[in-house]
PDB file of N, CA and C in Angstrom:
ATOM      1  N   UNK A   1       0.792  -1.159   0.047  1.00  0.00           N
ATOM      2  CA  UNK A   1       0.021   0.086   0.079  1.00  0.00           C
ATOM      3  C   UNK A   1       0.867   1.293   0.099  1.00  0.00           C
ATOM      4  N   UNK A   2       0.656   2.257  -0.917  1.00  0.00           N
ATOM      5  CA  UNK A   2       1.301   3.531  -0.950  1.00  0.00           C
ATOM      6  C   UNK A   2       0.594   4.425   0.012  1.00  0.00           C
ATOM      7  N   UNK A   3       1.677   5.240   0.788  1.00  0.00           N
ATOM      8  CA  UNK A   3       1.189   5.980   1.823  1.00  0.00           C
ATOM      9  C   UNK A   3       1.306   7.436   1.244  1.00  0.00           C
ATOM     10  N   UNK A   4       0.474   8.405   1.976  1.00  0.00           N
ATOM     11  CA  UNK A   4       0.392   9.794   1.473  1.00  0.00           C
ATOM     12  C   UNK A   4       0.808  10.636   2.662  1.00  0.00           C
ATOM     13  N   UNK A   5       1.252  11.937   2.392  1.00  0.00           N
ATOM     14  CA  UNK A   5       1.538  12.888   3.548  1.00  0.00           C
ATOM     15  C   UNK A   5       0.293  13.130   4.410  1.00  0.00           C
ATOM     16  N   UNK A   6       0.743  13.032   5.693  1.00  0.00           N
ATOM     17  CA  UNK A   6      -0.154  13.230   6.742  1.00  0.00           C
ATOM     18  C   UNK A   6      -1.250  12.198   6.952  1.00  0.00           C
ATOM     19  N   UNK A   7      -1.004  11.050   6.037  1.00  0.00           N
ATOM     20  CA  UNK A   7      -1.871   9.873   6.280  1.00  0.00           C
ATOM     21  C   UNK A   7      -1.543   9.166   7.731  1.00  0.00           C
ATOM     22  N   UNK A   8      -2.746   8.368   8.094  1.00  0.00           N
ATOM     23  CA  UNK A   8      -2.661   7.555   9.246  1.00  0.00           C
ATOM     24  C   UNK A   8      -3.009   6.311   8.848  1.00  0.00           C
ATOM     25  N   UNK A   9      -2.110   5.323   9.299  1.00  0.00           N
ATOM     26  CA  UNK A   9      -2.385   3.793   8.825  1.00  0.00           C
ATOM     27  C   UNK A   9      -2.287   2.926   9.838  1.00  0.00           C
ATOM     28  N   UNK A  10      -3.054   1.901   9.845  1.00  0.00           N
ATOM     29  CA  UNK A  10      -3.078   0.997  10.853  1.00  0.00           C
ATOM     30  C   UNK A  10      -2.403  -0.363  10.419  1.00  0.00           C
ATOM     31  N   UNK A  11      -1.468  -0.828  11.159  1.00  0.00           N
ATOM     32  CA  UNK A  11      -0.594  -1.839  10.851  1.00  0.00           C
ATOM     33  C   UNK A  11      -1.285  -3.301  11.118  1.00  0.00           C
ATOM     34  N   UNK A  12      -2.062  -3.663  10.146  1.00  0.00           N
ATOM     35  CA  UNK A  12      -2.976  -4.829  10.418  1.00  0.00           C
ATOM     36  C   UNK A  12      -2.423  -5.951   9.635  1.00  0.00           C
ATOM     37  N   UNK A  13      -2.067  -6.941  10.337  1.00  0.00           N
ATOM     38  CA  UNK A  13      -1.472  -8.122   9.550  1.00  0.00           C
ATOM     39  C   UNK A  13      -1.689  -9.524  10.229  1.00  0.00           C
ATOM     40  N   UNK A  14      -2.966  -9.682  10.628  1.00  0.00           N
ATOM     41  CA  UNK A  14      -3.310 -10.832  11.259  1.00  0.00           C
ATOM     42  C   UNK A  14      -3.353 -12.093  10.463  1.00  0.00           C
ATOM     43  N   UNK A  15      -3.442 -12.076   9.288  1.00  0.00           N
ATOM     44  CA  UNK A  15      -3.639 -13.262   8.305  1.00  0.00           C
ATOM     45  C   UNK A  15      -2.408 -13.290   7.255  1.00  0.00           C
ATOM     46  N   UNK A  16      -1.778 -12.109   7.084  1.00  0.00           N
ATOM     47  CA  UNK A  16      -0.622 -12.318   6.089  1.00  0.00           C
ATOM     48  C   UNK A  16       0.205 -11.121   6.263  1.00  0.00           C
ATOM     49  N   UNK A  17       1.510 -11.054   5.766  1.00  0.00           N
ATOM     50  CA  UNK A  17       2.258 -10.019   5.896  1.00  0.00           C
ATOM     51  C   UNK A  17       1.720  -8.842   5.036  1.00  0.00           C
ATOM     52  N   UNK A  18       2.276  -7.612   5.712  1.00  0.00           N
ATOM     53  CA  UNK A  18       1.723  -6.404   5.009  1.00  0.00           C
ATOM     54  C   UNK A  18       2.961  -5.640   4.765  1.00  0.00           C
ATOM     55  N   UNK A  19       2.841  -4.689   3.671  1.00  0.00           N
ATOM     56  CA  UNK A  19       3.869  -3.848   3.347  1.00  0.00           C
ATOM     57  C   UNK A  19       3.203  -2.423   3.068  1.00  0.00           C
ATOM     58  N   UNK A  20       3.929  -1.359   3.559  1.00  0.00           N
ATOM     59  CA  UNK A  20       3.709  -0.121   3.318  1.00  0.00           C
ATOM     60  C   UNK A  20       4.884   0.636   2.524  1.00  0.00           C
ATOM     61  N   UNK A  21       4.446   1.349   1.349  1.00  0.00           N
ATOM     62  CA  UNK A  21       5.522   2.003   0.520  1.00  0.00           C
ATOM     63  C   UNK A  21       5.591   3.612   0.722  1.00  0.00           C
ATOM     64  N   UNK A  22       6.743   3.951   1.231  1.00  0.00           N
ATOM     65  CA  UNK A  22       6.796   5.469   1.465  1.00  0.00           C
ATOM     66  C   UNK A  22       6.973   6.121   0.084  1.00  0.00           C
ATOM     67  N   UNK A  23       6.445   7.355   0.157  1.00  0.00           N
ATOM     68  CA  UNK A  23       6.759   8.188  -1.159  1.00  0.00           C
ATOM     69  C   UNK A  23       8.183   8.181  -1.661  1.00  0.00           C
ATOM     70  N   UNK A  24       8.453   8.159  -2.918  1.00  0.00           N
ATOM     71  CA  UNK A  24       9.745   8.217  -3.529  1.00  0.00           C
ATOM     72  C   UNK A  24      10.484   9.442  -3.412  1.00  0.00           C
ATOM     73  N   UNK A  25       9.872  10.579  -3.539  1.00  0.00           N
ATOM     74  CA  UNK A  25      10.321  12.006  -3.526  1.00  0.00           C
ATOM     75  C   UNK A  25       9.587  12.795  -2.556  1.00  0.00           C
ATOM     76  N   UNK A  26       9.795  12.406  -1.241  1.00  0.00           N
ATOM     77  CA  UNK A  26       8.962  13.347  -0.270  1.00  0.00           C
ATOM     78  C   UNK A  26       9.669  14.753  -0.085  1.00  0.00           C
ATOM     79  N   UNK A  27       8.678  15.673   0.305  1.00  0.00           N
ATOM     80  CA  UNK A  27       9.100  17.019   0.522  1.00  0.00           C
ATOM     81  C   UNK A  27       9.500  17.032   2.046  1.00  0.00           C
ATOM     82  N   UNK A  28      10.386  17.782   2.406  1.00  0.00           N
ATOM     83  CA  UNK A  28      10.763  17.909   3.724  1.00  0.00           C
ATOM     84  C   UNK A  28       9.588  18.189   4.573  1.00  0.00           C
ATOM     85  N   UNK A  29       9.678  17.523   5.785  1.00  0.00           N
ATOM     86  CA  UNK A  29       8.546  17.555   6.841  1.00  0.00           C
ATOM     87  C   UNK A  29       7.271  16.675   6.340  1.00  0.00           C
ATOM     88  N   UNK A  30       7.413  16.032   5.331  1.00  0.00           N
ATOM     89  CA  UNK A  30       6.238  15.101   5.049  1.00  0.00           C
ATOM     90  C   UNK A  30       6.198  14.196   6.137  1.00  0.00           C
ATOM     91  N   UNK A  31       4.977  14.024   6.775  1.00  0.00           N
ATOM     92  CA  UNK A  31       4.748  13.148   8.053  1.00  0.00           C
ATOM     93  C   UNK A  31       3.665  12.223   7.818  1.00  0.00           C
ATOM     94  N   UNK A  32       4.036  10.896   8.220  1.00  0.00           N
ATOM     95  CA  UNK A  32       3.205   9.852   8.080  1.00  0.00           C
ATOM     96  C   UNK A  32       2.970   9.128   9.466  1.00  0.00           C
ATOM     97  N   UNK A  33       1.833   8.606   9.825  1.00  0.00           N
ATOM     98  CA  UNK A  33       1.547   8.083  11.113  1.00  0.00           C
ATOM     99  C   UNK A  33       1.200   6.568  10.859  1.00  0.00           C
ATOM    100  N   UNK A  34       1.718   5.767  11.867  1.00  0.00           N
ATOM    101  CA  UNK A  34       1.516   4.287  11.736  1.00  0.00           C
ATOM    102  C   UNK A  34       1.125   3.777  13.351  1.00  0.00           C
ATOM    103  N   UNK A  35       0.169   2.968  13.232  1.00  0.00           N
ATOM    104  CA  UNK A  35      -0.175   2.339  14.615  1.00  0.00           C
ATOM    105  C   UNK A  35      -0.756   0.923  14.722  1.00  0.00           C
ATOM    106  N   UNK A  36      -0.291   0.323  15.542  1.00  0.00           N
ATOM    107  CA  UNK A  36      -0.704  -1.346  15.550  1.00  0.00           C
ATOM    108  C   UNK A  36      -1.596  -1.431  16.748  1.00  0.00           C
ATOM    109  N   UNK A  37      -2.770  -0.688  16.922  1.00  0.00           N
ATOM    110  CA  UNK A  37      -3.502  -0.641  18.096  1.00  0.00           C
ATOM    111  C   UNK A  37      -4.139  -2.033  18.360  1.00  0.00           C
ATOM    112  N   UNK A  38      -4.174  -2.919  17.614  1.00  0.00           N
ATOM    113  CA  UNK A  38      -4.705  -4.347  17.850  1.00  0.00           C
ATOM    114  C   UNK A  38      -3.609  -5.443  18.095  1.00  0.00           C
ATOM    115  N   UNK A  39      -2.469  -4.990  18.266  1.00  0.00           N
ATOM    116  CA  UNK A  39      -1.335  -5.972  18.342  1.00  0.00           C
ATOM    117  C   UNK A  39      -1.343  -6.952  17.301  1.00  0.00           C
ATOM    118  N   UNK A  40      -1.623  -6.679  16.156  1.00  0.00           N
ATOM    119  CA  UNK A  40      -1.609  -7.680  15.010  1.00  0.00           C
ATOM    120  C   UNK A  40      -0.108  -7.985  14.631  1.00  0.00           C
ATOM    121  N   UNK A  41       0.924  -7.122  14.848  1.00  0.00           N
ATOM    122  CA  UNK A  41       2.150  -7.318  14.275  1.00  0.00           C
ATOM    123  C   UNK A  41       2.877  -8.415  15.011  1.00  0.00           C
ATOM    124  N   UNK A  42       2.317  -9.189  16.039  1.00  0.00           N
ATOM    125  CA  UNK A  42       2.947 -10.146  16.648  1.00  0.00           C
ATOM    126  C   UNK A  42       2.725 -11.626  15.831  1.00  0.00           C
ATOM    127  N   UNK A  43       1.858 -11.467  14.953  1.00  0.00           N
ATOM    128  CA  UNK A  43       1.633 -12.658  14.118  1.00  0.00           C
ATOM    129  C   UNK A  43       2.488 -12.628  12.858  1.00  0.00           C
ATOM    130  N   UNK A  44       2.331 -11.419  12.192  1.00  0.00           N
ATOM    131  CA  UNK A  44       3.041 -11.141  10.971  1.00  0.00           C
ATOM    132  C   UNK A  44       3.735  -9.752  11.022  1.00  0.00           C
ATOM    133  N   UNK A  45       5.054  -9.663  11.016  1.00  0.00           N
ATOM    134  CA  UNK A  45       5.740  -8.235  11.061  1.00  0.00           C
ATOM    135  C   UNK A  45       5.343  -7.594   9.662  1.00  0.00           C
ATOM    136  N   UNK A  46       5.221  -6.129   9.999  1.00  0.00           N
ATOM    137  CA  UNK A  46       4.886  -5.362   8.682  1.00  0.00           C
ATOM    138  C   UNK A  46       6.213  -4.675   8.128  1.00  0.00           C
ATOM    139  N   UNK A  47       6.436  -4.594   6.944  1.00  0.00           N
ATOM    140  CA  UNK A  47       7.496  -3.915   6.330  1.00  0.00           C
ATOM    141  C   UNK A  47       7.171  -2.556   5.856  1.00  0.00           C
ATOM    142  N   UNK A  48       7.941  -1.552   6.189  1.00  0.00           N
ATOM    143  CA  UNK A  48       7.990  -0.111   5.665  1.00  0.00           C
ATOM    144  C   UNK A  48       8.989  -0.158   4.584  1.00  0.00           C
ATOM    145  N   UNK A  49       8.569   0.009   3.437  1.00  0.00           N
ATOM    146  CA  UNK A  49       9.433  -0.071   2.185  1.00  0.00           C
ATOM    147  C   UNK A  49       9.869   1.390   2.058  1.00  0.00           C
ATOM    148  N   UNK A  50      11.248   1.614   2.004  1.00  0.00           N
ATOM    149  CA  UNK A  50      11.924   2.828   2.166  1.00  0.00           C
ATOM    150  C   UNK A  50      11.882   3.673   0.737  1.00  0.00           C
ATOM    151  N   UNK A  51      11.583   2.887  -0.363  1.00  0.00           N
ATOM    152  CA  UNK A  51      11.315   3.549  -1.623  1.00  0.00           C
ATOM    153  C   UNK A  51      12.459   4.441  -2.128  1.00  0.00           C
ATOM    154  N   UNK A  52      13.770   4.112  -1.738  1.00  0.00           N
ATOM    155  CA  UNK A  52      14.888   4.840  -2.212  1.00  0.00           C
ATOM    156  C   UNK A  52      15.402   5.873  -1.247  1.00  0.00           C
ATOM    157  N   UNK A  53      14.708   6.260  -0.246  1.00  0.00           N
ATOM    158  CA  UNK A  53      15.141   7.129   0.727  1.00  0.00           C
ATOM    159  C   UNK A  53      15.613   6.339   2.116  1.00  0.00           C
ATOM    160  N   UNK A  54      16.525   6.984   2.836  1.00  0.00           N
ATOM    161  CA  UNK A  54      17.003   6.456   4.017  1.00  0.00           C
ATOM    162  C   UNK A  54      15.959   6.411   5.146  1.00  0.00           C
ATOM    163  N   UNK A  55      16.069   5.401   6.129  1.00  0.00           N
ATOM    164  CA  UNK A  55      15.059   5.418   7.297  1.00  0.00           C
ATOM    165  C   UNK A  55      16.086   5.458   8.390  1.00  0.00           C
ATOM    166  N   UNK A  56      16.208   6.646   9.160  1.00  0.00           N
ATOM    167  CA  UNK A  56      17.200   6.738  10.238  1.00  0.00           C
ATOM    168  C   UNK A  56      18.320   6.517   9.805  1.00  0.00           C
ATOM    169  N   UNK A  57      18.750   6.954   8.658  1.00  0.00           N
ATOM    170  CA  UNK A  57      20.244   6.866   8.098  1.00  0.00           C
ATOM    171  C   UNK A  57      20.603   5.415   7.667  1.00  0.00           C
ATOM    172  N   UNK A  58      19.611   4.512   7.582  1.00  0.00           N
ATOM    173  CA  UNK A  58      19.950   3.161   7.114  1.00  0.00           C
ATOM    174  C   UNK A  58      19.363   3.057   5.587  1.00  0.00           C
ATOM    175  N   UNK A  59      20.037   2.113   4.899  1.00  0.00           N
ATOM    176  CA  UNK A  59      19.538   1.714   3.611  1.00  0.00           C
ATOM    177  C   UNK A  59      18.826   0.380   3.603  1.00  0.00           C
ATOM    178  N   UNK A  60      17.918   0.170   4.546  1.00  0.00           N
ATOM    179  CA  UNK A  60      17.263  -0.941   4.894  1.00  0.00           C
ATOM    180  C   UNK A  60      15.705  -0.658   4.823  1.00  0.00           C
ATOM    181  N   UNK A  61      14.832  -1.484   4.555  1.00  0.00           N
ATOM    182  CA  UNK A  61      13.629  -1.406   4.722  1.00  0.00           C
ATOM    183  C   UNK A  61      13.136  -1.508   6.340  1.00  0.00           C
ATOM    184  N   UNK A  62      12.312  -0.872   6.845  1.00  0.00           N
ATOM    185  CA  UNK A  62      11.929  -1.005   8.166  1.00  0.00           C
ATOM    186  C   UNK A  62      10.961  -2.109   8.608  1.00  0.00           C
ATOM    187  N   UNK A  63      11.297  -3.094   9.589  1.00  0.00           N
ATOM    188  CA  UNK A  63      10.426  -4.033   9.986  1.00  0.00           C
ATOM    189  C   UNK A  63       9.651  -3.661  11.293  1.00  0.00           C
ATOM    190  N   UNK A  64       8.422  -3.789  11.209  1.00  0.00           N
ATOM    191  CA  UNK A  64       7.682  -3.439  12.436  1.00  0.00           C
ATOM    192  C   UNK A  64       7.115  -4.813  13.068  1.00  0.00           C
ATOM    193  N   UNK A  65       7.652  -5.086  14.244  1.00  0.00           N
ATOM    194  CA  UNK A  65       7.259  -6.368  14.799  1.00  0.00           C
ATOM    195  C   UNK A  65       7.107  -6.244  16.317  1.00  0.00           C
ATOM    196  N   UNK A  66       6.765  -4.889  16.625  1.00  0.00           N
ATOM    197  CA  UNK A  66       6.438  -4.693  18.223  1.00  0.00           C
ATOM    198  C   UNK A  66       5.029  -4.342  18.375  1.00  0.00           C
ATOM    199  N   UNK A  67       4.208  -5.397  18.968  1.00  0.00           N
ATOM    200  CA  UNK A  67       2.768  -5.188  19.026  1.00  0.00           C
ATOM    201  C   UNK A  67       2.492  -3.871  19.868  1.00  0.00           C
ATOM    202  N   UNK A  68       1.468  -3.288  19.350  1.00  0.00           N
ATOM    203  CA  UNK A  68       0.717  -2.103  20.042  1.00  0.00           C
ATOM    204  C   UNK A  68       1.626  -0.739  19.837  1.00  0.00           C
ATOM    205  N   UNK A  69       2.567  -0.824  18.936  1.00  0.00           N
ATOM    206  CA  UNK A  69       3.387   0.284  18.546  1.00  0.00           C
ATOM    207  C   UNK A  69       2.709   1.392  17.833  1.00  0.00           C
ATOM    208  N   UNK A  70       2.926   2.693  18.043  1.00  0.00           N
ATOM    209  CA  UNK A  70       2.488   3.794  17.431  1.00  0.00           C
ATOM    210  C   UNK A  70       3.527   4.720  17.253  1.00  0.00           C
ATOM    211  N   UNK A  71       3.792   5.120  15.884  1.00  0.00           N
ATOM    212  CA  UNK A  71       4.944   5.960  15.678  1.00  0.00           C
ATOM    213  C   UNK A  71       4.596   6.958  14.287  1.00  0.00           C
ATOM    214  N   UNK A  72       5.518   7.906  14.280  1.00  0.00           N
ATOM    215  CA  UNK A  72       5.317   8.869  13.087  1.00  0.00           C
ATOM    216  C   UNK A  72       6.638   8.832  12.491  1.00  0.00           C
ATOM    217  N   UNK A  73       6.524   8.987  11.135  1.00  0.00           N
ATOM    218  CA  UNK A  73       7.740   9.082  10.287  1.00  0.00           C
ATOM    219  C   UNK A  73       7.816  10.367   9.662  1.00  0.00           C
ATOM    220  N   UNK A  74       8.805  11.304   9.915  1.00  0.00           N
ATOM    221  CA  UNK A  74       9.077  12.737   9.303  1.00  0.00           C
ATOM    222  C   UNK A  74      10.072  12.697   8.409  1.00  0.00           C
ATOM    223  N   UNK A  75       9.919  13.149   7.197  1.00  0.00           N
ATOM    224  CA  UNK A  75      11.163  13.128   6.225  1.00  0.00           C
ATOM    225  C   UNK A  75      11.828  14.418   6.722  1.00  0.00           C
ATOM    226  N   UNK A  76      13.166  14.242   7.023  1.00  0.00           N
ATOM    227  CA  UNK A  76      14.090  15.475   7.400  1.00  0.00           C
ATOM    228  C   UNK A  76      15.316  15.532   6.178  1.00  0.00           C
ATOM    229  N   UNK A  77      15.329  14.501   5.340  1.00  0.00           N
ATOM    230  CA  UNK A  77      16.386  14.474   4.310  1.00  0.00           C
ATOM    231  C   UNK A  77      17.701  14.157   4.911  1.00  0.00           C
ATOM    232  N   UNK A  78      18.718  14.636   3.903  1.00  0.00           N
ATOM    233  CA  UNK A  78      20.220  14.611   4.338  1.00  0.00           C
ATOM    234  C   UNK A  78      20.499  13.170   4.680  1.00  0.00           C
ATOM    235  N   UNK A  79      21.262  12.896   5.706  1.00  0.00           N
ATOM    236  CA  UNK A  79      21.913  11.565   6.130  1.00  0.00           C
ATOM    237  C   UNK A  79      20.953  10.858   6.968  1.00  0.00           C
ATOM    238  N   UNK A  80      19.974  11.333   7.284  1.00  0.00           N
ATOM    239  CA  UNK A  80      18.813  10.743   8.062  1.00  0.00           C
ATOM    240  C   UNK A  80      17.594  10.124   7.308  1.00  0.00           C
ATOM    241  N   UNK A  81      17.293  11.010   6.327  1.00  0.00           N
ATOM    242  CA  UNK A  81      16.047  10.648   5.633  1.00  0.00           C
ATOM    243  C   UNK A  81      14.795  10.603   6.383  1.00  0.00           C
ATOM    244  N   UNK A  82      14.222   9.673   6.653  1.00  0.00           N
ATOM    245  CA  UNK A  82      12.916   9.382   7.517  1.00  0.00           C
ATOM    246  C   UNK A  82      13.388   9.357   8.856  1.00  0.00           C
ATOM    247  N   UNK A  83      12.816  10.198   9.832  1.00  0.00           N
ATOM    248  CA  UNK A  83      13.141  10.133  11.166  1.00  0.00           C
ATOM    249  C   UNK A  83      11.909   9.488  11.823  1.00  0.00           C
ATOM    250  N   UNK A  84      12.143   8.348  12.761  1.00  0.00           N
ATOM    251  CA  UNK A  84      11.007   7.706  13.255  1.00  0.00           C
ATOM    252  C   UNK A  84      10.895   8.090  14.965  1.00  0.00           C
ATOM    253  N   UNK A  85       9.739   8.499  15.232  1.00  0.00           N
ATOM    254  CA  UNK A  85       9.580   8.922  16.629  1.00  0.00           C
ATOM    255  C   UNK A  85       8.366   8.288  17.143  1.00  0.00           C
ATOM    256  N   UNK A  86       8.098   7.913  18.558  1.00  0.00           N
ATOM    257  CA  UNK A  86       6.972   7.440  19.056  1.00  0.00           C
ATOM    258  C   UNK A  86       5.930   8.415  18.863  1.00  0.00           C
ATOM    259  N   UNK A  87       4.820   8.038  18.729  1.00  0.00           N
ATOM    260  CA  UNK A  87       3.441   8.984  18.695  1.00  0.00           C
ATOM    261  C   UNK A  87       2.379   8.288  19.524  1.00  0.00           C
ATOM    262  N   UNK A  88       2.128   8.795  20.702  1.00  0.00           N
ATOM    263  CA  UNK A  88       0.875   8.217  21.436  1.00  0.00           C
ATOM    264  C   UNK A  88      -0.255   9.044  21.555  1.00  0.00           C
ATOM    265  N   UNK A  89      -0.457   9.928  20.598  1.00  0.00           N
ATOM    266  CA  UNK A  89      -1.574  10.750  20.478  1.00  0.00           C
ATOM    267  C   UNK A  89      -2.856   9.945  20.169  1.00  0.00           C
ATOM    268  N   UNK A  90      -2.694   8.742  19.661  1.00  0.00           N
ATOM    269  CA  UNK A  90      -3.823   7.908  19.494  1.00  0.00           C
ATOM    270  C   UNK A  90      -4.591   7.648  20.770  1.00  0.00           C
ATOM    271  N   UNK A  91      -3.722   7.652  21.910  1.00  0.00           N
ATOM    272  CA  UNK A  91      -4.217   7.265  23.116  1.00  0.00           C
ATOM    273  C   UNK A  91      -4.881   8.267  24.101  1.00  0.00           C
ATOM    274  N   UNK A  92      -4.682   9.563  23.527  1.00  0.00           N
ATOM    275  CA  UNK A  92      -5.150  10.645  24.152  1.00  0.00           C
ATOM    276  C   UNK A  92      -6.716  10.881  23.816  1.00  0.00           C
ATOM    277  N   UNK A  93      -7.543  11.456  24.811  1.00  0.00           N
ATOM    278  CA  UNK A  93      -8.886  11.666  24.259  1.00  0.00           C
ATOM    279  C   UNK A  93      -9.669  12.047  25.332  1.00  0.00           C
TER     280      UNK A  93
END
């Protein structure tokens, strides 16, 4: 599944592996939100495909296998690329 700027995505992978593809040419500060609020990644990890950009300075796709994780990815460019930080706003209310 291709993701969009400011999109929010649920990491649902109960019955099969899932993959999200980041934008190939993101603008600075492009932000994308991911959450596994149902703990489905304990059965099948989810892959975040970097689509040519770095993720936290690494030239590898990101594997999400921590149940109940919520995080955001912000494109900062340079030698970092996509910066990953926790995001617990989903639990506020």
